[in-house]
PDB file of C-alpha atoms in Angstrom:
ATOM      1  CA  MET X   1     -43.100  16.529 -33.325  1.00  0.00           C
ATOM      2  CA  GLN X   2     -46.449  15.676 -34.859  1.00  0.00           C
ATOM      3  CA  LYS X   3     -48.191  14.453 -31.740  1.00  0.00           C
ATOM      4  CA  ALA X   4     -49.517  17.150 -29.404  1.00  0.00           C
ATOM      5  CA  TYR X   5     -47.552  16.146 -26.315  1.00  0.00           C
ATOM      6  CA  GLN X   6     -48.966  16.912 -22.879  1.00  0.00           C
ATOM      7  CA  ILE X   7     -46.505  18.779 -20.653  1.00  0.00           C
ATOM      8  CA  LEU X   8     -46.888  19.510 -16.929  1.00  0.00           C
ATOM      9  CA  VAL X   9     -44.881  22.478 -15.609  1.00  0.00           C
ATOM     10  CA  VAL X  10     -44.361  22.569 -11.830  1.00  0.00           C
ATOM     11  CA  ASP X  11     -42.918  25.873 -10.596  1.00  0.00           C
ATOM     12  CA  ASP X  12     -43.915  28.126  -7.705  1.00  0.00           C
ATOM     13  CA  HIS X  13     -43.280  31.303  -9.724  1.00  0.00           C
ATOM     14  CA  LYS X  14     -46.418  32.276 -11.628  1.00  0.00           C
ATOM     15  CA  ASP X  15     -44.505  34.374 -14.147  1.00  0.00           C
ATOM     16  CA  ILE X  16     -42.408  31.361 -15.148  1.00  0.00           C
ATOM     17  CA  ARG X  17     -45.473  29.113 -15.365  1.00  0.00           C
ATOM     18  CA  ASP X  18     -47.280  31.637 -17.548  1.00  0.00           C
ATOM     19  CA  LEU X  19     -44.225  32.253 -19.746  1.00  0.00           C
ATOM     20  CA  LEU X  20     -43.656  28.554 -20.384  1.00  0.00           C
ATOM     21  CA  GLN X  21     -47.325  27.887 -20.983  1.00  0.00           C
ATOM     22  CA  ARG X  22     -47.528  30.611 -23.644  1.00  0.00           C
ATOM     23  CA  PHE X  23     -44.221  29.764 -25.305  1.00  0.00           C
ATOM     24  CA  LEU X  24     -44.647  25.988 -25.386  1.00  0.00           C
ATOM     25  CA  ASN X  25     -48.272  26.262 -26.513  1.00  0.00           C
ATOM     26  CA  GLN X  26     -47.064  28.361 -29.450  1.00  0.00           C
ATOM     27  CA  HIS X  27     -44.790  25.469 -30.425  1.00  0.00           C
ATOM     28  CA  GLY X  28     -47.485  22.818 -30.475  1.00  0.00           C
ATOM     29  CA  LEU X  29     -47.249  21.487 -26.915  1.00  0.00           C
ATOM     30  CA  LEU X  30     -50.237  21.267 -24.600  1.00  0.00           C
ATOM     31  CA  VAL X  31     -49.202  22.714 -21.246  1.00  0.00           C
ATOM     32  CA  THR X  32     -50.746  22.381 -17.796  1.00  0.00           C
ATOM     33  CA  THR X  33     -49.212  24.081 -14.759  1.00  0.00           C
ATOM     34  CA  ALA X  34     -48.933  23.459 -11.024  1.00  0.00           C
ATOM     35  CA  ALA X  35     -47.447  25.590  -8.241  1.00  0.00           C
ATOM     36  CA  ASP X  36     -46.228  22.841  -5.904  1.00  0.00           C
ATOM     37  CA  GLY X  37     -46.082  19.107  -5.274  1.00  0.00           C
ATOM     38  CA  ASN X  38     -49.647  18.860  -4.031  1.00  0.00           C
ATOM     39  CA  GLU X  39     -51.008  20.445  -7.208  1.00  0.00           C
ATOM     40  CA  MET X  40     -48.688  18.264  -9.261  1.00  0.00           C
ATOM     41  CA  TYR X  41     -50.105  15.072  -7.761  1.00  0.00           C
ATOM     42  CA  GLU X  42     -53.655  16.340  -8.285  1.00  0.00           C
ATOM     43  CA  LYS X  43     -52.893  16.901 -11.972  1.00  0.00           C
ATOM     44  CA  ILE X  44     -51.104  13.618 -12.684  1.00  0.00           C
ATOM     45  CA  THR X  45     -53.789  11.535 -10.988  1.00  0.00           C
ATOM     46  CA  THR X  46     -56.523  13.010 -13.173  1.00  0.00           C
ATOM     47  CA  ALA X  47     -54.769  13.414 -16.546  1.00  0.00           C
ATOM     48  CA  HIS X  48     -52.054  11.864 -18.719  1.00  0.00           C
ATOM     49  CA  PHE X  49     -48.779  13.692 -19.286  1.00  0.00           C
ATOM     50  CA  ASP X  50     -45.884  12.888 -21.613  1.00  0.00           C
ATOM     51  CA  LEU X  51     -43.261  14.959 -19.797  1.00  0.00           C
ATOM     52  CA  LEU X  52     -42.813  16.817 -16.513  1.00  0.00           C
ATOM     53  CA  ILE X  53     -40.850  20.046 -16.049  1.00  0.00           C
ATOM     54  CA  LEU X  54     -40.037  20.190 -12.345  1.00  0.00           C
ATOM     55  CA  ASP X  55     -38.480  23.099 -10.477  1.00  0.00           C
ATOM     56  CA  LEU X  56     -35.932  22.141  -7.833  1.00  0.00           C
ATOM     57  CA  MET X  57     -36.930  24.751  -5.244  1.00  0.00           C
ATOM     58  CA  LEU X  58     -40.599  24.357  -4.350  1.00  0.00           C
ATOM     59  CA  PRO X  59     -42.627  25.066  -1.205  1.00  0.00           C
ATOM     60  CA  GLY X  60     -43.238  21.895   0.786  1.00  0.00           C
ATOM     61  CA  LYS X  61     -41.569  18.933  -0.891  1.00  0.00           C
ATOM     62  CA  ASP X  62     -38.696  20.023  -3.122  1.00  0.00           C
ATOM     63  CA  GLY X  63     -38.070  18.827  -6.658  1.00  0.00           C
ATOM     64  CA  ILE X  64     -35.526  16.185  -5.621  1.00  0.00           C
ATOM     65  CA  THR X  65     -38.003  14.562  -3.219  1.00  0.00           C
ATOM     66  CA  LEU X  66     -40.827  14.662  -5.761  1.00  0.00           C
ATOM     67  CA  CYS X  67     -38.602  13.217  -8.492  1.00  0.00           C
ATOM     68  CA  ARG X  68     -37.539  10.366  -6.210  1.00  0.00           C
ATOM     69  CA  GLU X  69     -41.173   9.620  -5.314  1.00  0.00           C
ATOM     70  CA  LEU X  70     -42.283   9.631  -8.947  1.00  0.00           C
ATOM     71  CA  ARG X  71     -39.445   7.363 -10.023  1.00  0.00           C
ATOM     72  CA  ALA X  72     -40.693   4.666  -7.646  1.00  0.00           C
ATOM     73  CA  THR X  73     -43.889   4.297  -9.666  1.00  0.00           C
ATOM     74  CA  THR X  74     -43.473   5.798 -13.149  1.00  0.00           C
ATOM     75  CA  ASN X  75     -41.012   6.314 -16.005  1.00  0.00           C
ATOM     76  CA  LEU X  76     -42.535   9.703 -16.904  1.00  0.00           C
ATOM     77  CA  PRO X  77     -39.750  11.831 -18.463  1.00  0.00           C
ATOM     78  CA  ILE X  78     -38.622  14.580 -16.082  1.00  0.00           C
ATOM     79  CA  ILE X  79     -36.634  17.737 -16.812  1.00  0.00           C
ATOM     80  CA  MET X  80     -35.496  19.587 -13.700  1.00  0.00           C
ATOM     81  CA  LEU X  81     -35.040  23.349 -13.473  1.00  0.00           C
ATOM     82  CA  THR X  82     -32.067  24.160 -11.233  1.00  0.00           C
ATOM     83  CA  ALA X  83     -30.295  27.272 -10.005  1.00  0.00           C
ATOM     84  CA  LEU X  84     -27.321  28.322 -12.100  1.00  0.00           C
ATOM     85  CA  GLY X  85     -24.104  26.843 -10.758  1.00  0.00           C
ATOM     86  CA  GLU X  86     -25.734  24.328  -8.409  1.00  0.00           C
ATOM     87  CA  ASP X  87     -23.816  21.333  -9.771  1.00  0.00           C
ATOM     88  CA  VAL X  88     -24.501  19.208  -6.691  1.00  0.00           C
ATOM     89  CA  ASP X  89     -28.257  19.651  -7.102  1.00  0.00           C
ATOM     90  CA  ARG X  90     -28.040  18.735 -10.785  1.00  0.00           C
ATOM     91  CA  ILE X  91     -26.046  15.591 -10.057  1.00  0.00           C
ATOM     92  CA  VAL X  92     -28.450  14.545  -7.300  1.00  0.00           C
ATOM     93  CA  GLY X  93     -31.363  15.219  -9.645  1.00  0.00           C
ATOM     94  CA  LEU X  94     -29.889  12.885 -12.254  1.00  0.00           C
ATOM     95  CA  GLU X  95     -29.133  10.281  -9.600  1.00  0.00           C
ATOM     96  CA  VAL X  96     -32.748  10.168  -8.394  1.00  0.00           C
ATOM     97  CA  GLY X  97     -34.059   9.785 -11.929  1.00  0.00           C
ATOM     98  CA  ALA X  98     -34.332  13.083 -13.795  1.00  0.00           C
ATOM     99  CA  ASP X  99     -33.768  12.700 -17.545  1.00  0.00           C
ATOM    100  CA  ASP X 100     -32.251  16.140 -18.010  1.00  0.00           C
ATOM    101  CA  TYR X 101     -31.785  19.489 -16.301  1.00  0.00           C
ATOM    102  CA  VAL X 102     -31.861  23.124 -17.395  1.00  0.00           C
ATOM    103  CA  PRO X 103     -30.233  25.815 -15.213  1.00  0.00           C
ATOM    104  CA  LYS X 104     -32.056  29.054 -14.421  1.00  0.00           C
ATOM    105  CA  PRO X 105     -32.167  31.595 -15.921  1.00  0.00           C
ATOM    106  CA  PHE X 106     -32.775  29.828 -19.212  1.00  0.00           C
ATOM    107  CA  ASN X 107     -33.676  30.614 -22.785  1.00  0.00           C
ATOM    108  CA  PRO X 108     -37.120  29.114 -23.523  1.00  0.00           C
ATOM    109  CA  ARG X 109     -35.790  27.926 -26.890  1.00  0.00           C
ATOM    110  CA  GLU X 110     -33.108  25.890 -25.147  1.00  0.00           C
ATOM    111  CA  LEU X 111     -35.739  24.322 -22.900  1.00  0.00           C
ATOM    112  CA  LEU X 112     -37.849  23.523 -25.970  1.00  0.00           C
ATOM    113  CA  ALA X 113     -34.849  21.808 -27.580  1.00  0.00           C
ATOM    114  CA  ARG X 114     -34.259  19.775 -24.409  1.00  0.00           C
ATOM    115  CA  ILE X 115     -37.940  18.792 -24.299  1.00  0.00           C
ATOM    116  CA  LYS X 116     -37.814  17.558 -27.894  1.00  0.00           C
ATOM    117  CA  SER X 117     -34.605  15.638 -27.201  1.00  0.00           C
ATOM    118  CA  VAL X 118     -36.001  13.901 -24.113  1.00  0.00           C
ATOM    119  CA  LEU X 119     -39.258  13.036 -25.891  1.00  0.00           C
ATOM    120  CA  ARG X 120     -37.333  11.553 -28.824  1.00  0.00           C
ATOM    121  CA  ARG X 121     -35.282   9.408 -26.477  1.00  0.00           C
ATOM    122  CA  HIS X 122     -38.378   8.334 -24.577  1.00  0.00           C
ATOM    123  CA  PHE X 123     -40.632   7.427 -27.493  1.00  0.00           C
ATOM    124  CA  ALA X 124     -38.054   6.226 -30.017  1.00  0.00           C
ATOM    125  CA  ILE X 125     -34.396   5.240 -29.996  1.00  0.00           C
ATOM    126  CA  PRO X 126     -33.563   4.754 -33.702  1.00  0.00           C
ATOM    127  CA  ASN X 127     -29.766   4.640 -33.351  1.00  0.00           C
ATOM    128  CA  LEU X 128     -29.960   1.922 -30.741  1.00  0.00           C
ATOM    129  CA  GLU X 129     -32.572  -0.082 -32.625  1.00  0.00           C
ATOM    130  CA  GLU X 130     -30.276  -0.173 -35.650  1.00  0.00           C
ATOM    131  CA  GLN X 131     -27.727  -1.898 -33.428  1.00  0.00           C
ATOM    132  CA  LEU X 132     -30.092  -4.532 -32.048  1.00  0.00           C
ATOM    133  CA  SER X 133     -29.617  -7.931 -33.645  1.00  0.00           C
ATOM    134  CA  ALA X 134     -32.808  -8.881 -35.503  1.00  0.00           C
ATOM    135  CA  ASN X 135     -34.741  -6.397 -33.347  1.00  0.00           C
ATOM    136  CA  PRO X 136     -35.159  -8.708 -30.329  1.00  0.00           C
ATOM    137  CA  THR X 137     -38.333  -8.278 -28.310  1.00  0.00           C
ATOM    138  CA  HIS X 138     -36.651  -9.179 -25.044  1.00  0.00           C
ATOM    139  CA  TYR X 139     -33.326  -9.847 -23.349  1.00  0.00           C
ATOM    140  CA  GLU X 140     -32.611 -12.256 -20.513  1.00  0.00           C
ATOM    141  CA  PHE X 141     -29.560 -12.019 -18.271  1.00  0.00           C
ATOM    142  CA  SER X 142     -28.786 -13.518 -14.855  1.00  0.00           C
ATOM    143  CA  ASN X 143     -32.496 -14.432 -14.466  1.00  0.00           C
ATOM    144  CA  TRP X 144     -33.556 -10.860 -15.259  1.00  0.00           C
ATOM    145  CA  LYS X 145     -35.723  -9.997 -18.265  1.00  0.00           C
ATOM    146  CA  LEU X 146     -35.957  -6.769 -20.247  1.00  0.00           C
ATOM    147  CA  ASP X 147     -38.965  -6.456 -22.552  1.00  0.00           C
ATOM    148  CA  THR X 148     -37.977  -4.070 -25.349  1.00  0.00           C
ATOM    149  CA  THR X 149     -41.559  -3.757 -26.588  1.00  0.00           C
ATOM    150  CA  THR X 150     -43.045  -2.525 -23.318  1.00  0.00           C
ATOM    151  CA  ARG X 151     -39.723  -1.194 -21.985  1.00  0.00           C
ATOM    152  CA  GLU X 152     -40.255  -3.097 -18.758  1.00  0.00           C
ATOM    153  CA  LEU X 153     -37.590  -4.736 -16.595  1.00  0.00           C
ATOM    154  CA  PHE X 154     -38.380  -7.736 -14.385  1.00  0.00           C
ATOM    155  CA  ASP X 155     -36.128  -9.045 -11.628  1.00  0.00           C
ATOM    156  CA  PRO X 156     -35.489 -12.784 -11.006  1.00  0.00           C
ATOM    157  CA  GLN X 157     -38.663 -12.971  -8.898  1.00  0.00           C
ATOM    158  CA  GLY X 158     -40.749 -11.497 -11.715  1.00  0.00           C
ATOM    159  CA  THR X 159     -41.198  -8.144  -9.988  1.00  0.00           C
ATOM    160  CA  LEU X 160     -41.385  -5.077 -12.214  1.00  0.00           C
ATOM    161  CA  VAL X 161     -38.443  -2.719 -11.675  1.00  0.00           C
ATOM    162  CA  PRO X 162     -39.257   0.804 -12.940  1.00  0.00           C
ATOM    163  CA  LEU X 163     -36.823   2.287 -15.461  1.00  0.00           C
ATOM    164  CA  THR X 164     -36.566   5.817 -16.762  1.00  0.00           C
ATOM    165  CA  SER X 165     -36.320   6.208 -20.531  1.00  0.00           C
ATOM    166  CA  SER X 166     -32.599   6.958 -20.193  1.00  0.00           C
ATOM    167  CA  GLU X 167     -32.026   3.913 -17.967  1.00  0.00           C
ATOM    168  CA  PHE X 168     -33.868   1.668 -20.418  1.00  0.00           C
ATOM    169  CA  THR X 169     -31.847   2.990 -23.343  1.00  0.00           C
ATOM    170  CA  MET X 170     -28.561   2.527 -21.508  1.00  0.00           C
ATOM    171  CA  LEU X 171     -29.419  -1.012 -20.366  1.00  0.00           C
ATOM    172  CA  ALA X 172     -30.550  -1.979 -23.872  1.00  0.00           C
ATOM    173  CA  ALA X 173     -27.254  -0.653 -25.251  1.00  0.00           C
ATOM    174  CA  PHE X 174     -25.312  -2.885 -22.866  1.00  0.00           C
ATOM    175  CA  LEU X 175     -27.491  -5.929 -23.527  1.00  0.00           C
ATOM    176  CA  SER X 176     -27.068  -5.570 -27.280  1.00  0.00           C
ATOM    177  CA  HIS X 177     -23.278  -5.610 -26.780  1.00  0.00           C
ATOM    178  CA  PRO X 178     -22.579  -8.162 -24.020  1.00  0.00           C
ATOM    179  CA  ASN X 179     -18.975  -8.722 -22.954  1.00  0.00           C
ATOM    180  CA  VAL X 180     -17.813  -5.837 -25.140  1.00  0.00           C
ATOM    181  CA  VAL X 181     -15.894  -2.909 -23.682  1.00  0.00           C
ATOM    182  CA  LEU X 182     -17.825   0.259 -24.530  1.00  0.00           C
ATOM    183  CA  SER X 183     -16.210   3.657 -24.163  1.00  0.00           C
ATOM    184  CA  ARG X 184     -18.222   6.691 -23.117  1.00  0.00           C
ATOM    185  CA  GLU X 185     -18.145   7.798 -26.757  1.00  0.00           C
ATOM    186  CA  ASP X 186     -19.568   4.411 -27.804  1.00  0.00           C
ATOM    187  CA  LEU X 187     -22.320   4.702 -25.213  1.00  0.00           C
ATOM    188  CA  LEU X 188     -23.130   8.254 -26.269  1.00  0.00           C
ATOM    189  CA  LYS X 189     -23.600   7.097 -29.857  1.00  0.00           C
ATOM    190  CA  LEU X 190     -25.694   4.097 -28.827  1.00  0.00           C
ATOM    191  CA  VAL X 191     -28.066   6.011 -26.595  1.00  0.00           C
ATOM    192  CA  GLN X 192     -28.237   8.964 -29.006  1.00  0.00           C
ATOM    193  CA  GLY X 193     -27.589  11.462 -26.275  1.00  0.00           C
ATOM    194  CA  ARG X 194     -27.544  15.202 -26.690  1.00  0.00           C
ATOM    195  CA  GLY X 195     -24.222  17.026 -26.933  1.00  0.00           C
ATOM    196  CA  ALA X 196     -21.409  15.031 -25.387  1.00  0.00           C
ATOM    197  CA  ASP X 197     -20.226  17.997 -23.335  1.00  0.00           C
ATOM    198  CA  VAL X 198     -23.414  17.698 -21.287  1.00  0.00           C
ATOM    199  CA  TYR X 199     -24.507  14.113 -21.612  1.00  0.00           C
ATOM    200  CA  ASP X 200     -21.064  12.608 -21.032  1.00  0.00           C
ATOM    201  CA  ARG X 201     -21.317  13.670 -17.391  1.00  0.00           C
ATOM    202  CA  ALA X 202     -24.606  11.798 -17.131  1.00  0.00           C
ATOM    203  CA  ILE X 203     -23.174   8.485 -18.384  1.00  0.00           C
ATOM    204  CA  ASP X 204     -21.579   7.643 -15.036  1.00  0.00           C
ATOM    205  CA  THR X 205     -24.714   8.734 -13.191  1.00  0.00           C
ATOM    206  CA  LEU X 206     -26.939   6.550 -15.369  1.00  0.00           C
ATOM    207  CA  ILE X 207     -24.673   3.564 -14.859  1.00  0.00           C
ATOM    208  CA  SER X 208     -24.682   4.172 -11.104  1.00  0.00           C
ATOM    209  CA  ARG X 209     -28.485   4.192 -11.140  1.00  0.00           C
ATOM    210  CA  LEU X 210     -28.613   0.984 -13.172  1.00  0.00           C
ATOM    211  CA  ARG X 211     -26.202  -0.735 -10.808  1.00  0.00           C
ATOM    212  CA  LYS X 212     -28.426   0.138  -7.862  1.00  0.00           C
ATOM    213  CA  LYS X 213     -31.312  -1.570  -9.643  1.00  0.00           C
ATOM    214  CA  ILE X 214     -29.723  -4.726 -11.058  1.00  0.00           C
ATOM    215  CA  GLU X 215     -26.593  -5.431  -9.022  1.00  0.00           C
ATOM    216  CA  THR X 216     -26.657  -7.489  -5.815  1.00  0.00           C
ATOM    217  CA  ASP X 217     -23.905  -5.232  -4.459  1.00  0.00           C
ATOM    218  CA  PRO X 218     -23.764  -1.966  -6.434  1.00  0.00           C
ATOM    219  CA  LYS X 219     -20.435  -1.020  -4.831  1.00  0.00           C
ATOM    220  CA  HIS X 220     -18.876  -4.230  -6.161  1.00  0.00           C
ATOM    221  CA  PRO X 221     -20.681  -4.719  -9.496  1.00  0.00           C
ATOM    222  CA  LYS X 222     -20.588  -8.076 -11.242  1.00  0.00           C
ATOM    223  CA  LEU X 223     -22.706  -7.164 -14.277  1.00  0.00           C
ATOM    224  CA  ILE X 224     -21.736  -3.640 -15.334  1.00  0.00           C
ATOM    225  CA  LYS X 225     -17.988  -3.540 -14.787  1.00  0.00           C
ATOM    226  CA  THR X 226     -15.735  -0.513 -15.006  1.00  0.00           C
ATOM    227  CA  ILE X 227     -12.798  -1.125 -17.321  1.00  0.00           C
ATOM    228  CA  TRP X 228     -10.214   1.425 -16.263  1.00  0.00           C
ATOM    229  CA  GLY X 229      -8.970   3.391 -19.244  1.00  0.00           C
ATOM    230  CA  GLY X 230     -11.495   1.702 -21.500  1.00  0.00           C
ATOM    231  CA  GLY X 231     -15.043   2.327 -20.367  1.00  0.00           C
ATOM    232  CA  TYR X 232     -17.659  -0.178 -19.258  1.00  0.00           C
ATOM    233  CA  GLN X 233     -18.459  -3.812 -19.981  1.00  0.00           C
ATOM    234  CA  PHE X 234     -21.642  -5.805 -19.422  1.00  0.00           C
ATOM    235  CA  SER X 235     -20.117  -9.077 -18.184  1.00  0.00           C
ATOM    236  CA  CYS X 236     -22.873 -11.651 -18.425  1.00  0.00           C
ATOM    237  CA  GLU X 237     -24.377 -14.124 -20.857  1.00  0.00           C
ATOM    238  CA  VAL X 238     -27.297 -12.465 -22.605  1.00  0.00           C
ATOM    239  CA  ILE X 239     -30.100 -14.310 -24.373  1.00  0.00           C
ATOM    240  CA  HIS X 240     -32.349 -12.417 -26.760  1.00  0.00           C
ATOM    241  CA  GLY X 241     -35.485 -13.428 -28.564  1.00  0.00           C
TER     242      GLY X 241
END
């Protein structure tokens, strides 16, 4: 990574904050730390950050609540730190908008690899762009519009609907292959996910999040349909330009 990315680490344990600040600084990242949600909001309102590392267990508002609040207003990439074995917390974290999770205790090198992976997905999606026909600047479907230049989604009333980087990538993959059944393996290749053993479990969660944002009735989806034994299909006419 050539750019000096700005990282905000939110954890109530000072030893973890100090460890990550030293380690990530040594690898070319600029790190700021916060001990809780209040400090986090103070930092993000006064400075720009490219990625947030957010601990699940915090005093006051927990990481799930903070992630949900942030997702209502920003697509800032978020990696959650969770307790080892807390699968429910990890799933909920992904459902409310986290881009990735790392269980504690963790190897700082693994966290660094996850950070690089999330930043690559957020700032560039080369595998997907190779699939896009003539590199369209926008897609229109069912009176919705996705701007691929600004990565912004607008509903039929013209209201901006926030998307995480993972949600944008997944939606763009579907829109570039309308009415085509895509297996989980196909989707993994299109969105250039990390190892399939981890990211495959996030495919269903990402699709669930997208349905909540674009479907009239997420429980009975008309756009992103589940094809039993096959995968998923975006069932709608798509116009690109």
